[in-house]
Coordinates of C-alpha atoms in Angstrom, one line a residue:
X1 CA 157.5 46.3 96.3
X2 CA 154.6 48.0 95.1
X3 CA 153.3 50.1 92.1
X4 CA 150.6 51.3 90.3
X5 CA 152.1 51.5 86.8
X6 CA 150.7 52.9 84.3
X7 CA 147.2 53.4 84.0
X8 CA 147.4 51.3 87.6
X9 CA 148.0 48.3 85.8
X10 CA 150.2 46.4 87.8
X11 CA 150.8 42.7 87.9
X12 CA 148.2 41.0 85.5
X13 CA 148.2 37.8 85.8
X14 CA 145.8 35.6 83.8
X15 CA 144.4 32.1 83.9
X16 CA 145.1 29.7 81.2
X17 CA 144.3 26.4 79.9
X18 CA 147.3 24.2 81.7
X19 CA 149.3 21.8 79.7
X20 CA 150.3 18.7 82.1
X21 CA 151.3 14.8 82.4
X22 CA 148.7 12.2 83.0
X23 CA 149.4 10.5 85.1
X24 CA 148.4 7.2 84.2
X25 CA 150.3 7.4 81.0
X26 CA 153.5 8.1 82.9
X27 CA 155.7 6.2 85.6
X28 CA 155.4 8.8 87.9
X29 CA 155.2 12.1 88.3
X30 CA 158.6 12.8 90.1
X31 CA 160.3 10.7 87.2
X32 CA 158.7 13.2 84.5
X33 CA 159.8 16.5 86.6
X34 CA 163.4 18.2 85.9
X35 CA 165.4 21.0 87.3
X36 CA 165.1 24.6 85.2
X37 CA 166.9 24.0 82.2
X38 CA 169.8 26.0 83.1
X39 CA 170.1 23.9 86.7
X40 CA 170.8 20.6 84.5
X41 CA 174.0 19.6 85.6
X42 CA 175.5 18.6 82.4
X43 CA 176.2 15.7 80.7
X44 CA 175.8 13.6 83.9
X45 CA 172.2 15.3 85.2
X46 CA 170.6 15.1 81.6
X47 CA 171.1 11.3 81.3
X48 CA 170.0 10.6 84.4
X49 CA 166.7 12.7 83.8
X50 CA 166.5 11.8 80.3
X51 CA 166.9 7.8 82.0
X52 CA 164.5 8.6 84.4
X53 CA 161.2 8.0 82.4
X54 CA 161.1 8.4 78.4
X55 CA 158.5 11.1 78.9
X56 CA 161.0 13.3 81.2
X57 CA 160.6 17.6 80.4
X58 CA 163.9 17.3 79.5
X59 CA 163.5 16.1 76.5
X60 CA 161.2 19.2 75.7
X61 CA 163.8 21.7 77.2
X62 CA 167.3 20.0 76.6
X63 CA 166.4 18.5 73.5
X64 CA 170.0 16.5 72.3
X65 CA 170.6 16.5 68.6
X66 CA 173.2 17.6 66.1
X67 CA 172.6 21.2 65.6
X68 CA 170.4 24.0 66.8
X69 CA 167.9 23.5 64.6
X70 CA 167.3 20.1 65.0
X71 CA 167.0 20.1 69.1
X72 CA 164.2 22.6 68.5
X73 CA 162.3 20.6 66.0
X74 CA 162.8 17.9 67.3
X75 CA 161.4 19.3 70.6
X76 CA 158.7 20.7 68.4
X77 CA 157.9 17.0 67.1
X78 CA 158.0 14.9 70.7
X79 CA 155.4 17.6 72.4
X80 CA 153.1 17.2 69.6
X81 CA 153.9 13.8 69.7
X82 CA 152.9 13.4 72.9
X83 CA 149.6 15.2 73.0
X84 CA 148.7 13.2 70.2
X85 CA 149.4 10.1 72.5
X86 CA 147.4 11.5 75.7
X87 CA 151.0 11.8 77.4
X88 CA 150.2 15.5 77.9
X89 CA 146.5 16.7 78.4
X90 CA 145.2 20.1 78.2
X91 CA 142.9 21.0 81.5
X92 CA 138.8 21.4 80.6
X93 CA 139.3 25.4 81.2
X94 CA 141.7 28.4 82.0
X95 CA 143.0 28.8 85.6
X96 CA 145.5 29.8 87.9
X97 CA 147.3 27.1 89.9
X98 CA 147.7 27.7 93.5
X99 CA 151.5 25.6 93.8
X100 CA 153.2 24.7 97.0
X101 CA 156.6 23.3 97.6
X102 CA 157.4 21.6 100.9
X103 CA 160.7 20.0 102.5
X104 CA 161.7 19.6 106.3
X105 CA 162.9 23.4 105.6
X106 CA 161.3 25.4 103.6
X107 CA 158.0 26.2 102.5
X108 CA 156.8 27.8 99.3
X109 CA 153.5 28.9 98.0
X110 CA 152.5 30.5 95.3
X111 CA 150.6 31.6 92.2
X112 CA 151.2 30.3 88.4
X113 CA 149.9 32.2 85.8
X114 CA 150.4 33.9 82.4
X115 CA 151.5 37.0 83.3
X116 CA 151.0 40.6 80.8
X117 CA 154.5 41.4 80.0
X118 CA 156.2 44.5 80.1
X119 CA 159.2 46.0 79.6
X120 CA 161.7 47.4 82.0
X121 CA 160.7 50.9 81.7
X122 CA 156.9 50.3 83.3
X123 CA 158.6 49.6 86.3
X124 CA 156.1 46.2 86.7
X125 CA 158.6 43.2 86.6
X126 CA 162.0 44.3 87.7
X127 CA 165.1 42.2 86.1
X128 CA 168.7 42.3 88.6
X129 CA 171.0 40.6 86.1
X130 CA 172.4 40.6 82.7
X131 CA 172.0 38.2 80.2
X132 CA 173.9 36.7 77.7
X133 CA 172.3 37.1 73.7
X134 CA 173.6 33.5 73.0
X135 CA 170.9 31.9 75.3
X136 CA 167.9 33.9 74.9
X137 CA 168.0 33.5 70.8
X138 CA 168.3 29.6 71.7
X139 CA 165.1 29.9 74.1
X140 CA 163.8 32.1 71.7
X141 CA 164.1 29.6 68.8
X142 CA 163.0 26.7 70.8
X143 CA 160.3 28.6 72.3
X144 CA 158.9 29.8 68.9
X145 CA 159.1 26.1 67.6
X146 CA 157.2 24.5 70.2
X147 CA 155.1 27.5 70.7
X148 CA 154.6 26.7 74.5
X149 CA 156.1 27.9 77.4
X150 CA 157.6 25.1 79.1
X151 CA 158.7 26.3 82.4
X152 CA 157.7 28.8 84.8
X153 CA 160.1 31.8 86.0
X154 CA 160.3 32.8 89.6
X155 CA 159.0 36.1 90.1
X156 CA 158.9 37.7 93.8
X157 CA 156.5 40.1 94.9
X158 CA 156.4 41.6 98.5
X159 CA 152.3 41.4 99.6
X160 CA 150.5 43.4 102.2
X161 CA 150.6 40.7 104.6
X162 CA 146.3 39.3 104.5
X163 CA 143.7 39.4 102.2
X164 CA 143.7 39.1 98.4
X165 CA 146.2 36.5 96.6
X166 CA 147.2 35.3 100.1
X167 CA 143.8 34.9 101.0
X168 CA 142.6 33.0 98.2
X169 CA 146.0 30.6 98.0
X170 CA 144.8 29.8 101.8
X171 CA 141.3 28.7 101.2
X172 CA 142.4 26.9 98.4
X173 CA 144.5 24.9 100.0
X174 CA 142.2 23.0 102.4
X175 CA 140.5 21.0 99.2
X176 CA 142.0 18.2 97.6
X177 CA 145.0 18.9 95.4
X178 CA 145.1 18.4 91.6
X179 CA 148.7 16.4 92.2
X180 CA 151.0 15.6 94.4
X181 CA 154.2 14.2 93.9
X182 CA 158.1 14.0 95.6
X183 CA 161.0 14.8 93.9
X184 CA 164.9 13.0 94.7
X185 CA 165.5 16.2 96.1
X186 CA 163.2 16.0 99.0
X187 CA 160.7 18.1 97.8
X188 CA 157.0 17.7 98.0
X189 CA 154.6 19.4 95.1
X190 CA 151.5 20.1 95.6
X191 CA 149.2 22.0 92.5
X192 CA 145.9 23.5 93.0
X193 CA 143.5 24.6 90.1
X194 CA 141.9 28.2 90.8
X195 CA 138.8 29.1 88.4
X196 CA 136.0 30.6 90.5
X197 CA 136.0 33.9 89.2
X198 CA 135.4 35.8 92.4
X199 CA 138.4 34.5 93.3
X200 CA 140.3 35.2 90.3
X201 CA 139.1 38.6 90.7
X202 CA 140.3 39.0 93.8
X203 CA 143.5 38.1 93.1
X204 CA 143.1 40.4 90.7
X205 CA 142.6 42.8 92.3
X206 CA 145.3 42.6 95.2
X207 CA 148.0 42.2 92.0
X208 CA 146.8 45.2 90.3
X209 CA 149.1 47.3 93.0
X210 CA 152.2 45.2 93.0
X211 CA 155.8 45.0 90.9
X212 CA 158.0 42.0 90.8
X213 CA 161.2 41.1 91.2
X214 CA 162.6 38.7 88.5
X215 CA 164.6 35.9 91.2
X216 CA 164.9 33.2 88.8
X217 CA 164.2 33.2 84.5
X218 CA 166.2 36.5 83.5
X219 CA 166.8 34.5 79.8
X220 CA 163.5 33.1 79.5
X221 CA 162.1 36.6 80.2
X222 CA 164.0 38.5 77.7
X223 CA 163.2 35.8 75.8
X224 CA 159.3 36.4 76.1
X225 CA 159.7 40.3 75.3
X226 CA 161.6 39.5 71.8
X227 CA 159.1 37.0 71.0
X228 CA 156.2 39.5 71.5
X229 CA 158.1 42.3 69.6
X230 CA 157.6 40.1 66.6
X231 CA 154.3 39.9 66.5
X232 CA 152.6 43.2 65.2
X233 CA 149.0 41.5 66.8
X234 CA 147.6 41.1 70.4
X235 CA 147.9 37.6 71.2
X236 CA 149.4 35.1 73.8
X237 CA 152.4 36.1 73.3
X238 CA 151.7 38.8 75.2
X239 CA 151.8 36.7 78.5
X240 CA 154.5 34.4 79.7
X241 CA 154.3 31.5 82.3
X242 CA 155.6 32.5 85.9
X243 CA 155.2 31.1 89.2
X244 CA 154.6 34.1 91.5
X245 CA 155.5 34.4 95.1
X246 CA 154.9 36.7 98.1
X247 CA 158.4 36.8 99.6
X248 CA 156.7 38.9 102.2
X249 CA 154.6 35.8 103.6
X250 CA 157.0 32.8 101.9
X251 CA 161.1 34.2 101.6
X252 CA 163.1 33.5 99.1
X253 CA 166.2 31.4 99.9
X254 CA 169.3 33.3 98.0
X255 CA 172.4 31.4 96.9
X256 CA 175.6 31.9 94.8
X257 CA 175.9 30.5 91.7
X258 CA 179.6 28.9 90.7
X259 CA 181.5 29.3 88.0
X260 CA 183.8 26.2 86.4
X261 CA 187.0 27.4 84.4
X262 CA 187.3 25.1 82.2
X263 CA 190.8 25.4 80.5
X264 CA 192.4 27.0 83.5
X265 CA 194.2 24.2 85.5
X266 CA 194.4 25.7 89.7
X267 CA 197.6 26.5 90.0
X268 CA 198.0 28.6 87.1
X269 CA 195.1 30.4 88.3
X270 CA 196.7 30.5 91.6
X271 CA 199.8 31.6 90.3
X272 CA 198.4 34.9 88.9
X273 CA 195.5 35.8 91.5
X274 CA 198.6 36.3 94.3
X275 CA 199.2 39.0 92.5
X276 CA 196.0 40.5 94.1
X277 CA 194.4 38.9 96.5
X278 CA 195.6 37.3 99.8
X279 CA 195.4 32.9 99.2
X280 CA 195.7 30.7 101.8
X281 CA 195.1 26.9 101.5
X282 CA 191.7 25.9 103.7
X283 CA 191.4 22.4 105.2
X284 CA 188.1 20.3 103.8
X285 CA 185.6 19.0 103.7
X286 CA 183.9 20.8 101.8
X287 CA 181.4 22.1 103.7
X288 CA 184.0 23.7 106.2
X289 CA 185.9 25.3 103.7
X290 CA 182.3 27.0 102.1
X291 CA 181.9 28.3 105.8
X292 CA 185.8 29.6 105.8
X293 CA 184.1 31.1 102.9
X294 CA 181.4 33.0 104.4
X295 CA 183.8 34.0 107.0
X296 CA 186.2 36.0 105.1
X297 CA 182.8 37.2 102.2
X298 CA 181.1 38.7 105.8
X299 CA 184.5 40.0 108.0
X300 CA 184.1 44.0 108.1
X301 CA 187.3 44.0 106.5
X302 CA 187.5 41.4 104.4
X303 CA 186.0 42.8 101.2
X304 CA 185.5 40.3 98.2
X305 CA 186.1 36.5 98.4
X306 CA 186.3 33.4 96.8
X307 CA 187.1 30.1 96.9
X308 CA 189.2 27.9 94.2
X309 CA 188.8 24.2 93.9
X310 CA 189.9 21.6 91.6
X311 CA 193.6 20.5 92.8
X312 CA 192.0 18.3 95.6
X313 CA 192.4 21.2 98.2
X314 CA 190.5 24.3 99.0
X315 CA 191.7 27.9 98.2
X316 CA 191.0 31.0 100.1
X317 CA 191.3 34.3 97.9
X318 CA 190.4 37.6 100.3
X319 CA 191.6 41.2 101.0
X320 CA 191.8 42.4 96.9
X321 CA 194.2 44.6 96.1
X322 CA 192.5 48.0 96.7
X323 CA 194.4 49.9 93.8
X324 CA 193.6 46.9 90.8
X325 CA 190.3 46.8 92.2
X326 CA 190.3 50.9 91.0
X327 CA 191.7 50.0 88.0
X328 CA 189.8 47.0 87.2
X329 CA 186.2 47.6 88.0
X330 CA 184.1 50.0 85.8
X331 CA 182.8 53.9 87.4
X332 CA 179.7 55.2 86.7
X333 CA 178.0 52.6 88.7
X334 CA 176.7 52.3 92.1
X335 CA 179.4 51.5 94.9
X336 CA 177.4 48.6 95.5
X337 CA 177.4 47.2 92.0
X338 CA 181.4 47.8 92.4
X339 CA 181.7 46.1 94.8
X340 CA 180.0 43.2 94.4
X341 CA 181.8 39.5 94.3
X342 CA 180.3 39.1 90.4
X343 CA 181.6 42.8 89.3
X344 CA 185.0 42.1 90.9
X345 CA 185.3 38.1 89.9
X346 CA 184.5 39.2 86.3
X347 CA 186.5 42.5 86.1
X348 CA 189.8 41.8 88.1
X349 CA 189.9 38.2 87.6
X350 CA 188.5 37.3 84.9
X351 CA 188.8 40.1 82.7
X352 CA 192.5 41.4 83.6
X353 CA 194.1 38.6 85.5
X354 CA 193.1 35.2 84.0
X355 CA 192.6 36.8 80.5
X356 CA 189.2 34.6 80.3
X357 CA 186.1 35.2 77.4
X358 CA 182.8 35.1 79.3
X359 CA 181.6 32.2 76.8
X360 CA 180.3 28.7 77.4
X361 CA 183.6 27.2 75.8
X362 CA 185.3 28.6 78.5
X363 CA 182.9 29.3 82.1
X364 CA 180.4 27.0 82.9
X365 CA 177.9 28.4 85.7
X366 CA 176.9 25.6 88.5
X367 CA 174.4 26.3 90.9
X368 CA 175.8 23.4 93.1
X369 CA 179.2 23.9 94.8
X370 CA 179.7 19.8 94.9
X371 CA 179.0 19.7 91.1
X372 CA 181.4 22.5 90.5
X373 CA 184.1 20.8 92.3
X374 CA 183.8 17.5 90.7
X375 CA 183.7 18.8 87.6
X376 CA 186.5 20.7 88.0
X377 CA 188.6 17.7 89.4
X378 CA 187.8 15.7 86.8
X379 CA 188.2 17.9 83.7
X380 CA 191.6 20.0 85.2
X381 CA 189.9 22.9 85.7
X382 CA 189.2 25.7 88.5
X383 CA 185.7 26.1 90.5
X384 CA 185.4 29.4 91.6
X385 CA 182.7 29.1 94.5
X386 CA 180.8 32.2 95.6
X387 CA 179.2 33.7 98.3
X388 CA 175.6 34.7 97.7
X389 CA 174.5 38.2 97.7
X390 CA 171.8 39.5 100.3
X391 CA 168.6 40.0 99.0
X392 CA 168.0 43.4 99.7
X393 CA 171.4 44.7 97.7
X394 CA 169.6 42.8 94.9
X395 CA 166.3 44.5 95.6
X396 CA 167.9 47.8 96.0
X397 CA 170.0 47.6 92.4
X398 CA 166.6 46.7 90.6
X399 CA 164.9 49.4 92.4
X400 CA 167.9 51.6 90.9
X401 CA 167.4 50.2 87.3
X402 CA 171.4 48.9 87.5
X403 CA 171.7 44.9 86.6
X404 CA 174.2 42.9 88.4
X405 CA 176.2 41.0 86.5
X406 CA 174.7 37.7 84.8
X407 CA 174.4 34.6 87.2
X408 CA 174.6 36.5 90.2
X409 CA 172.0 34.8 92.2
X410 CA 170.3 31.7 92.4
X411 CA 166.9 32.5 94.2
X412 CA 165.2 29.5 95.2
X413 CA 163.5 26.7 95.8
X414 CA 162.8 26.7 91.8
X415 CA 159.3 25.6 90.7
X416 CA 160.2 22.0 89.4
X417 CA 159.8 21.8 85.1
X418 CA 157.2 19.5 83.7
X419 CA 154.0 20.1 86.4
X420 CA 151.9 22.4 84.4
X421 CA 152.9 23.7 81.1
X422 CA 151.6 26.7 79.1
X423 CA 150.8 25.8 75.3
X424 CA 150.0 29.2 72.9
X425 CA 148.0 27.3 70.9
X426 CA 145.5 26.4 73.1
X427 CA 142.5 28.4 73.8

């Protein structure tokens, strides 16, 4: 993807003064670390994180109290606590932080930064999905009480292969890291501090003729964009924290994100989806009724699939009814908007079958099929596990200016919370 926006502006993404753990204050650095907030499987994930260490991030981003208001001031009070306690340390000078994940499958490199925002219009930093109002104003009201950006979106960016960015992120390397630490997940993190300026201008420079795809942080950055259009001033809330990655050297791995019914017991669901879809019941484990799954989601004519769980068996929906699915799913749209699992889960299922409001009383999204299963089980719900959408549909409906609709995609692997934070009132 690349652009000169207006004026030629581009990606602009600045150094800052990073916020982060010292590490002799805390356990470890792995035990401090959590998921993106919206990853947190909960109830059961938060107490384990928030059991983990007493200094975990997700105290700062899941903050557990009575009302709204209180999570965010409390939030407010424990980071302030804890720079007052040398818990959390402000680096010597602004930089960008060179930040590589590693497992035994993946690697991941990339830039963090406070990035200039725009809005959609500038064609810079393309968003894919919707979002729901409900969670930005909670970021928003968090993010303006603590007056720091706590985590880093995802942002992917297709580079020009060597040279610029990439070159700099490989020369830094080779040095010593600023940390390193393992996560339960199998991930290694490594951080690198980038200050020299020829480098930063460099970087710079190679930016300047890039957009972005938004792969992970759609809420957090609508969130940033209201939070700017309240302040009349230039200031730094102009910028938001992002972790940017050249998909073109590192790929993005894309998966489907689930969705847990909570008040709708399987065979009621199962009941009414005959109506118009194909079911047939698919023999476990688990992981060979996900590839049954991808089977039916990929057959040339199979058309839209999904897979219900929650009864102790596995449930194969495929072959939608071709005239409800006219009925159902909205025009005006591109045919590959229509026909997306998402648009045709939400509009035929959801919407005109199951009867279902799109709110967090009633749909729970869970980016891990296993997690949506057992919850399911155990609460008498329904997991509706997805297939995940190829990339370049989602790079082609950005490109197009249409938004898939909300929790889509789950790009990935996700910067872990809690190794560099962004404060705004830090110089």
């Amino acid at each position: 993807m690349s652009t000169s926006g207006p004026g030629g502006q581009g990606l602009q993404l600045t150094p800052f003064r990073g916020l982060r753990y010292v590490a002799e204050q805390v356990g470890s650095l792995a035990a401090v670390t959590s998921p993106p907030y919206d990853v947190v499987v909960r109830p059961d994930g938060l107490r384990e994180l928030e059991t983990a260490d007493p200094h975990n991030i997700v105290r700062l981003i899941l903050p557990q109290a009575g009302t709204p208001a209180d999570r965010h001031r409390q939030a407010a009070d424990t980071l302030r606590r804890w720079q007052a306690d040398g818990i959390l340390a402000p680096d010597p000078e602004p930089a960008l932080y060179v930040y590589e994940q590693r497992d035994s499958h993946s690697l991941q490199r990339g830039l963090i930064g406070a990035l200039r925002l725009s809005p959609r219009e500038e064609g810079v930093v393309l968003p894919h999905e919707e979002v729901m109002p409900h969670i930005v104003e909670d970021r928003a009201d968090l993010m303006r009480a603590t007056a720091a950006n706590l985590e880093p979106l995802l942002l992917a960016y297709r580079g020009n292969g060597n040279g610029g960015a990439a070159e700099v992120i490989e020369r830094t390397i080779r040095h010593e890291p600023l940390l390193s630490t393992t996560t339960e997940d199998g991930f290694a993190h490594h951080l690198w501090r980038v200050t020299d300026p020829a480098d930063l201008v460099e970087i710079a420079a190679d930016l300047r003729g890039h957009q972005a795809l938004i792969a992970d942080g759609h809420h957090r950055w609508a969130t940033y964009l209201r939070l700017r259009e309240e302040r009349a001033e230039p200031g730094p809330w102009d910028f938001g924290l992002v972790l940017l990655v050249d998909t073109a050297r590192y790929p993005l791995r894309v998966r489907a994100i689930h969705r847990l019914l909570r008040h709708l017991p399987v065979a009621k669901a199962l009941a009414t989806a005959r109506t118009a879809f194909r079911v047939r019941t698919i023999d476990g484990p688990l992981p060979r009724a996900l590839d049954a799954l991808a089977e039916a989601a990929t057959a040339p004519d199979g058309g839209n699939a999904f897979l219900l769980a929650g009864d102790g068996g596995f449930h194969l929906l495929d072959r939608p009814d071709p005239g409800l699915l006219a009925r159902t799913v909205p025009e005006g749209r591109p045919e590959a908007w229509r026909a997306l699992d998402a648009t045709v889960l939400h509009s035929l299922l959801l919407d005109h079958l199951w009867q279902i409001p799109d709110t967090a009383e009633h749909i729970g999204y869970i980016h891990d099929a296993e997690a949506a299963v057992e919850q399911a089980e155990r609460h008498g719900g329904t997991a509706v596990l997805m297939h995940p959408v190829r990339e370049e549909v989602v790079r082609e409906l950005a490109r197009q200016g249409v938004a898939m609709p909300r929790k889509s995609t789950s790009f990935g692997p996700k910067p872990a919370t809690g190794l560099v934070l962004r404060s705004l009132t830090l110089g």
